[in-house]
Coordinates of C-alpha atoms and ligand atoms in Angstrom, one line a residue:
M267 CA -32.5 99.1 239.7
T268 CA -30.8 101.0 237.0
Q269 CA -30.4 99.4 233.7
S270 CA -27.3 97.4 233.1
P271 CA -26.1 95.8 229.9
D272 CA -25.0 92.8 232.1
F273 CA -28.6 91.7 233.0
H274 CA -30.6 89.5 230.7
L275 CA -34.2 90.3 229.6
E276 CA -35.7 87.9 232.1
T277 CA -33.9 89.8 234.9
L278 CA -34.7 93.2 233.5
A279 CA -38.4 92.4 233.2
V280 CA -38.6 91.6 236.9
H281 CA -36.5 94.3 238.3
A282 CA -35.9 97.2 236.0
G283 CA -37.4 100.6 237.0
V284 CA -38.8 99.2 240.2
E285 CA -37.3 100.1 243.6
P286 CA -38.9 99.3 247.0
D287 CA -41.1 102.3 247.8
P288 CA -38.9 104.8 249.9
L289 CA -41.8 105.6 252.2
T290 CA -43.0 102.1 253.2
G291 CA -40.7 99.6 251.6
A292 CA -43.5 98.2 249.5
V293 CA -41.8 95.8 247.1
M294 CA -44.2 96.6 244.2
T295 CA -44.4 100.2 243.0
P296 CA -47.6 101.6 244.6
I297 CA -50.4 103.0 242.5
Y298 CA -49.9 106.7 243.1
Q299 CA -53.6 107.4 242.5
T300 CA -53.4 111.2 243.0
S301 CA -53.7 114.1 240.6
T302 CA -51.5 116.6 242.6
F303 CA -48.7 116.6 245.2
A304 CA -48.2 118.8 248.2
Q305 CA -45.4 121.3 247.7
T306 CA -42.9 122.0 250.4
D307 CA -42.8 125.7 249.6
V308 CA -43.9 127.8 246.7
A309 CA -42.6 126.1 243.5
Q310 CA -40.7 123.6 245.5
H311 CA -41.6 119.9 245.6
K312 CA -40.2 116.4 245.8
G313 CA -40.0 115.9 242.1
Y314 CA -43.7 115.7 241.4
D315 CA -46.2 118.4 241.2
Y316 CA -49.0 117.3 238.9
S317 CA -49.7 113.8 237.5
R318 CA -50.1 114.9 233.9
S319 CA -46.4 116.1 234.1
D320 CA -45.0 113.1 236.1
N321 CA -46.3 110.5 238.5
P322 CA -44.1 108.0 240.4
T323 CA -46.0 104.9 239.0
R324 CA -45.4 106.2 235.5
T325 CA -41.8 106.9 236.3
A326 CA -41.3 103.2 237.2
L327 CA -42.9 102.1 234.1
H328 CA -40.6 104.5 232.2
G329 CA -37.5 102.8 233.7
A330 CA -38.8 99.4 232.9
L331 CA -39.7 100.1 229.3
A332 CA -36.2 101.8 228.7
A333 CA -34.4 98.8 230.1
L334 CA -36.4 96.3 228.1
E335 CA -35.5 97.9 224.7
G336 CA -31.9 98.7 225.9
G337 CA -32.7 102.5 225.4
Q338 CA -31.7 105.4 227.4
H339 CA -35.2 106.9 227.8
A340 CA -38.8 105.9 227.7
L341 CA -42.1 107.7 227.7
A342 CA -45.5 105.9 228.3
F343 CA -48.8 107.1 226.7
A344 CA -52.5 106.4 227.1
S345 CA -52.5 104.3 223.9
G346 CA -50.2 103.2 221.1
M347 CA -51.8 105.7 218.8
A348 CA -51.3 108.6 221.4
A349 CA -47.5 107.5 221.3
I350 CA -47.3 107.6 217.5
D351 CA -49.1 110.9 217.3
T352 CA -46.6 112.4 219.8
I353 CA -43.6 111.3 217.7
L354 CA -45.3 112.8 214.6
R355 CA -45.5 116.2 216.4
L356 CA -41.7 116.4 215.8
I357 CA -42.6 116.6 212.2
K358 CA -43.5 120.1 210.7
P359 CA -45.8 121.1 207.8
G360 CA -43.9 120.6 204.5
D361 CA -41.9 117.7 205.9
H362 CA -42.3 114.3 204.3
V363 CA -42.9 111.0 206.1
L364 CA -42.2 107.7 204.4
S365 CA -44.3 105.0 206.0
G366 CA -44.6 101.3 205.4
N367 CA -47.6 100.5 203.1
D368 CA -49.1 97.8 205.4
V369 CA -48.8 99.5 208.8
Y370 CA -51.4 99.1 211.4
G371 CA -54.7 100.4 210.2
G372 CA -54.9 103.0 213.1
T373 CA -51.5 104.3 212.0
F374 CA -52.5 104.6 208.3
R375 CA -55.6 106.4 209.4
L376 CA -53.7 108.8 211.6
F377 CA -51.2 109.6 208.9
D378 CA -53.7 109.7 205.9
K379 CA -56.8 111.1 207.5
V380 CA -55.5 113.3 210.3
L381 CA -51.9 114.5 209.9
S382 CA -52.0 115.0 206.2
G383 CA -54.5 117.7 206.9
Y384 CA -51.9 119.6 208.7
G385 CA -49.5 119.9 205.8
I386 CA -47.4 116.7 206.5
E387 CA -46.6 114.8 203.3
F388 CA -46.9 111.0 203.5
T389 CA -45.8 108.4 201.0
F390 CA -46.5 104.7 201.6
A391 CA -44.0 102.3 200.3
N392 CA -43.1 98.6 200.6
T393 CA -40.4 98.6 203.3
T394 CA -39.5 94.9 202.7
D395 CA -37.9 96.3 199.5
E396 CA -34.8 98.5 200.0
T397 CA -34.9 99.8 196.4
A398 CA -38.5 100.9 196.8
V399 CA -37.7 102.8 200.0
A400 CA -34.6 104.4 198.7
N401 CA -36.5 105.6 195.6
A402 CA -39.3 107.0 197.7
I403 CA -37.0 109.1 199.8
Q404 CA -37.5 112.8 199.1
P405 CA -35.2 115.9 200.0
N406 CA -37.8 116.7 202.7
T407 CA -38.0 113.3 204.2
K408 CA -37.8 113.6 208.0
L409 CA -39.0 110.2 209.1
V410 CA -39.1 106.6 207.9
W411 CA -41.8 104.6 209.7
L412 CA -42.2 100.8 209.6
E413 CA -43.6 97.8 211.3
T414 CA -41.9 94.4 211.4
P415 CA -43.4 91.8 211.4
T416 CA -46.5 93.5 209.9
N417 CA -50.1 92.7 210.5
P418 CA -51.6 90.3 209.3
M419 CA -49.2 89.3 206.5
L420 CA -46.1 89.1 208.8
R421 CA -43.8 90.7 206.4
L422 CA -40.4 91.6 207.8
S423 CA -38.3 94.7 207.0
D424 CA -34.6 94.8 207.5
I425 CA -34.2 97.3 210.3
A426 CA -30.4 97.9 209.9
A427 CA -30.8 98.4 206.1
M428 CA -33.7 100.8 206.7
A429 CA -31.7 102.8 209.2
T430 CA -28.8 103.1 206.8
I431 CA -31.2 104.5 204.1
A432 CA -33.0 106.8 206.5
H433 CA -29.9 108.2 208.0
A434 CA -28.2 108.8 204.7
A435 CA -31.2 111.0 203.8
G436 CA -30.9 112.8 207.2
A437 CA -34.2 111.2 208.4
W438 CA -35.0 109.3 211.4
L439 CA -36.1 105.8 211.5
G440 CA -39.1 104.8 213.7
V441 CA -40.0 101.1 214.3
D442 CA -43.2 99.9 215.6
N443 CA -42.0 96.8 217.5
T444 CA -45.3 95.8 218.9
F445 CA -45.6 92.5 217.1
A446 CA -42.1 91.1 218.0
S447 CA -42.1 92.8 221.6
P448 CA -38.7 93.7 223.3
A449 CA -38.2 90.1 224.1
L450 CA -37.6 89.2 220.4
Q451 CA -36.2 92.2 218.7
N452 CA -34.6 95.5 219.7
P453 CA -34.7 98.0 216.9
L454 CA -32.5 100.7 218.8
A455 CA -29.6 98.2 218.6
L456 CA -30.1 97.9 214.8
G457 CA -30.0 101.6 214.3
A458 CA -33.6 102.7 214.8
D459 CA -34.0 106.1 216.4
F460 CA -37.5 105.5 217.9
V461 CA -39.1 102.3 219.1
L462 CA -42.9 102.3 219.4
H463 CA -45.1 99.9 221.3
S464 CA -48.7 99.4 221.7
T465 CA -48.1 98.1 225.3
T466 CA -51.8 97.0 224.9
K467 CA -50.4 93.9 223.2
Y468 CA -47.4 91.8 224.4
I469 CA -46.0 94.2 226.9
G470 CA -49.2 94.4 228.9
G471 CA -49.9 90.8 228.0
H472 CA -53.3 90.4 229.7
S473 CA -55.8 92.1 227.5
D474 CA -56.6 94.3 230.4
V475 CA -55.1 97.7 229.7
V476 CA -54.6 100.0 226.7
G477 CA -51.3 101.8 226.6
G478 CA -48.3 103.0 224.3
A479 CA -44.7 103.8 224.6
I480 CA -41.8 105.4 222.9
I481 CA -38.1 104.3 223.7
L482 CA -35.2 106.2 222.4
N483 CA -31.6 107.1 223.0
D484 CA -31.1 110.6 222.0
T485 CA -31.4 112.8 225.0
A486 CA -32.2 116.1 223.3
I487 CA -35.1 114.5 221.3
Y488 CA -36.2 112.8 224.5
E489 CA -36.5 116.2 226.1
R490 CA -38.6 117.4 223.2
L491 CA -41.0 114.3 223.5
K492 CA -41.1 114.6 227.2
F493 CA -42.3 118.3 226.8
L494 CA -44.9 117.1 224.3
Q495 CA -46.0 114.3 226.5
N496 CA -47.0 116.9 229.1
A497 CA -48.0 119.6 226.6
V498 CA -50.4 117.3 224.6
G499 CA -51.3 115.2 227.7
A500 CA -52.2 111.8 226.4
V501 CA -50.7 110.2 229.5
P502 CA -51.6 106.9 231.0
G503 CA -53.2 107.0 234.5
P504 CA -51.4 105.4 237.5
M505 CA -53.6 102.2 237.4
D506 CA -52.8 101.7 233.8
C507 CA -49.1 102.1 234.5
F508 CA -49.3 99.5 237.4
L509 CA -51.1 97.0 235.2
T510 CA -48.5 97.4 232.4
L511 CA -45.6 97.1 235.0
R512 CA -47.3 94.0 236.4
G513 CA -47.6 92.5 232.9
I514 CA -43.9 93.3 232.2
K515 CA -42.7 91.1 235.0
T516 CA -43.5 87.9 233.0
L517 CA -42.8 89.2 229.5
A518 CA -39.8 87.0 228.9
I519 CA -41.5 83.7 229.9
R520 CA -44.7 84.7 228.2
M521 CA -42.9 85.3 224.9
A522 CA -41.1 82.0 225.2
Q523 CA -44.4 80.1 225.6
H524 CA -46.1 82.1 222.8
C525 CA -43.1 81.2 220.4
H526 CA -43.1 77.7 221.5
N527 CA -46.9 77.3 221.0
A528 CA -47.0 79.2 217.8
M529 CA -44.2 77.0 216.2
Q530 CA -46.0 73.8 217.0
I531 CA -49.4 75.2 215.7
A532 CA -47.8 76.5 212.5
Q533 CA -46.3 73.1 211.8
F534 CA -49.6 71.5 212.4
L535 CA -51.4 73.8 210.2
A536 CA -48.8 73.5 207.4
D537 CA -49.5 69.7 207.4
H538 CA -53.3 70.0 207.4
P539 CA -55.0 69.4 204.0
A540 CA -57.6 72.2 204.6
V541 CA -54.8 74.8 204.8
A542 CA -53.6 76.3 201.6
E543 CA -50.8 78.4 203.2
V544 CA -49.3 79.3 206.5
I545 CA -47.5 82.5 207.1
Y546 CA -45.2 82.4 210.0
P547 CA -41.6 83.7 210.3
G548 CA -40.5 80.5 212.1
L549 CA -41.3 78.3 209.1
E550 CA -38.6 77.9 206.4
S551 CA -41.4 78.5 203.9
H552 CA -41.7 82.1 205.1
P553 CA -40.1 84.2 202.3
Q554 CA -38.0 86.2 204.8
Y555 CA -37.1 83.1 207.1
E556 CA -33.4 84.0 206.9
L557 CA -34.0 87.7 207.9
A558 CA -36.2 86.4 210.8
Q559 CA -33.4 84.2 212.0
R560 CA -30.9 87.1 211.8
Q561 CA -33.0 89.9 213.2
M562 CA -35.3 88.2 215.7
R563 CA -34.7 86.0 218.7
G564 CA -37.8 84.1 218.1
P565 CA -40.6 84.1 215.5
G566 CA -43.3 85.4 217.7
G567 CA -47.0 84.4 218.7
M568 CA -48.9 85.5 215.5
I569 CA -49.7 83.2 212.7
S570 CA -51.8 83.8 209.5
F571 CA -53.1 81.0 207.5
I572 CA -55.2 80.8 204.3
L573 CA -57.8 78.1 203.9
H574 CA -58.7 76.2 200.6
G575 CA -62.4 76.8 201.6
G576 CA -62.0 80.6 201.4
E577 CA -64.2 83.0 203.4
A578 CA -66.9 80.5 204.3
A579 CA -64.4 78.1 205.8
A580 CA -62.5 80.9 207.5
R581 CA -65.7 82.2 209.1
L582 CA -66.5 78.6 210.4
V583 CA -63.0 78.3 212.0
A584 CA -63.2 81.7 213.6
R585 CA -66.6 80.9 215.0
D586 CA -66.4 77.4 216.0
T587 CA -63.0 77.2 217.9
Q588 CA -63.4 76.9 221.6
L589 CA -60.1 78.1 223.0
F590 CA -59.5 80.8 220.4
T591 CA -61.8 83.6 221.2
L592 CA -63.2 85.6 218.2
A593 CA -61.8 89.1 219.0
E594 CA -59.5 91.9 217.6
S595 CA -56.3 92.8 219.3
L596 CA -53.4 90.4 220.2
G597 CA -50.6 89.5 222.5
G598 CA -52.6 88.4 225.6
V599 CA -52.1 85.3 227.5
E600 CA -55.4 83.8 225.9
S601 CA -55.5 82.8 222.3
L602 CA -57.6 84.9 219.9
I603 CA -58.8 84.4 216.3
E604 CA -60.0 86.9 213.8
L605 CA -60.6 87.3 210.0
P606 CA -58.7 90.5 208.9
A607 CA -60.7 90.9 205.6
P608 CA -64.1 91.6 207.2
M609 CA -62.8 92.7 210.6
T610 CA -59.5 94.6 211.2
H611 CA -58.9 95.2 207.5
A612 CA -62.3 95.9 206.1
S613 CA -61.2 99.6 205.2
V614 CA -58.5 98.3 202.7
A615 CA -60.8 95.9 201.0
D616 CA -60.7 97.7 197.6
S617 CA -56.9 98.5 197.7
P618 CA -53.8 96.7 196.6
L619 CA -53.4 95.8 200.3
A620 CA -56.7 93.8 200.4
I621 CA -56.4 90.7 202.6
D622 CA -57.5 87.3 201.2
P623 CA -61.0 86.7 202.7
G624 CA -59.9 83.1 203.4
L625 CA -57.1 84.3 205.6
V626 CA -57.4 83.6 209.5
R627 CA -55.1 85.5 211.9
V628 CA -54.5 83.9 215.3
S629 CA -52.8 85.4 218.3
V630 CA -51.4 82.3 220.0
G631 CA -51.8 82.4 223.7
I632 CA -49.8 80.6 226.5
E633 CA -52.2 77.7 227.0
N634 CA -51.0 74.2 226.3
A635 CA -50.1 73.7 222.6
Q636 CA -51.6 70.4 222.2
D637 CA -54.9 71.7 223.6
L638 CA -54.8 74.6 221.1
I639 CA -53.9 72.2 218.2
N640 CA -56.7 69.8 219.2
D641 CA -59.2 72.7 219.2
L642 CA -58.1 73.8 215.7
K643 CA -58.1 70.2 214.5
G644 CA -61.6 69.5 215.6
V645 CA -62.8 72.4 213.3
L646 CA -60.5 72.0 210.4
N647 CA -61.3 68.3 210.1
R648 CA -64.9 69.3 209.4
L649 CA -63.9 71.5 206.4
Ligands
LIG771 C1 -52.6 98.0 218.4 C2 -51.4 98.5 217.6 C3 -51.3 99.8 217.6 C4 -52.1 100.9 218.2 O1 -52.1 100.8 219.7 P1 -53.3 101.1 220.6 O2 -52.7 100.8 221.9 O3 -54.5 100.3 220.2 O4 -53.6 102.5 220.4 C5 -50.1 100.4 216.9 N1 -49.4 99.4 216.1 C6 -49.6 98.1 216.1 C7 -48.7 97.2 215.3 C8 -50.6 97.6 216.9 O5 -50.9 96.3 216.9

């Protein structure tokens, strides 16, 4: 099925990119587990010659991803980091990249520890602050890069405003949309040039596959990225593409349940005496509640909360909940819990971006909301 603006997300998630297999009629795209394809004559083939360049299972995934974000083109990668790295290969030595200052740790590491060694200049600025971003733009700025909501503080950036600033400077805007998923926010429609996903998270949705994606509209830039996808070679295997496609089918209903559960849990936490602060874009207490209402179709499944009891209390909650598994990552059907300060954010401990040691981050799954609340309540009532 080709993408059509007439279809809603629930429909696109089930149908986009996927056609019955022309050979057998198989309804689900087969896992074309092959590295190479027979040629009909020298340099003549049926559209596929080698699986790094193209593979039919990946082609189906590209179609689905493009449709979900309302973009013209999509490219899938072996991980979210591989996808970000491929976008950054459009940037040349001497160019400047303005990045959000609380982007995903792996993104910061790639920018600061890897790519800066190749002559690309990076500045890290607070992308929730339009003035700070406008002031950090330089004559050689080629890319503005941000996440919204961010991890784990769930800060929001105004995508449309950032696109205006980036474009006025002749730069691209790239938005890592992993936390919102295409179900809740579509950055291309708000003016972004690139959308990035770690499909490992909500798009895959089952914590069983690592992957990444870029979605964009500009055909000339797509051709350059498609060339890079093959030339650099960080492609996902056919099985990974199949698993991601399978996850996508239920994206819309999963996200609805993630949002429903997270809202109930956020309200429960906000009323609990052991909890000092709840950070969730669906609560009116969120400093950017109004932007969340304007920019997102739902507040998402991620909640951070700070306990009065500090790190000791946070460790107890993370360890003793039964339904929330203590683990990094997010976006799967099962609920996860982690402490960013000693886990995902240990590397920023001594910086201005250090996370409160009493902060707990939960990735709310699609279980029953009351069961999840009872699990948290049992532990919080002991604090
Ligand atoms: C996980 C994540 C990434 C990196 O993706 P991988 O698939 O782990 O390589 C990038 N951005 C955000 C916001 C993430 O959560």
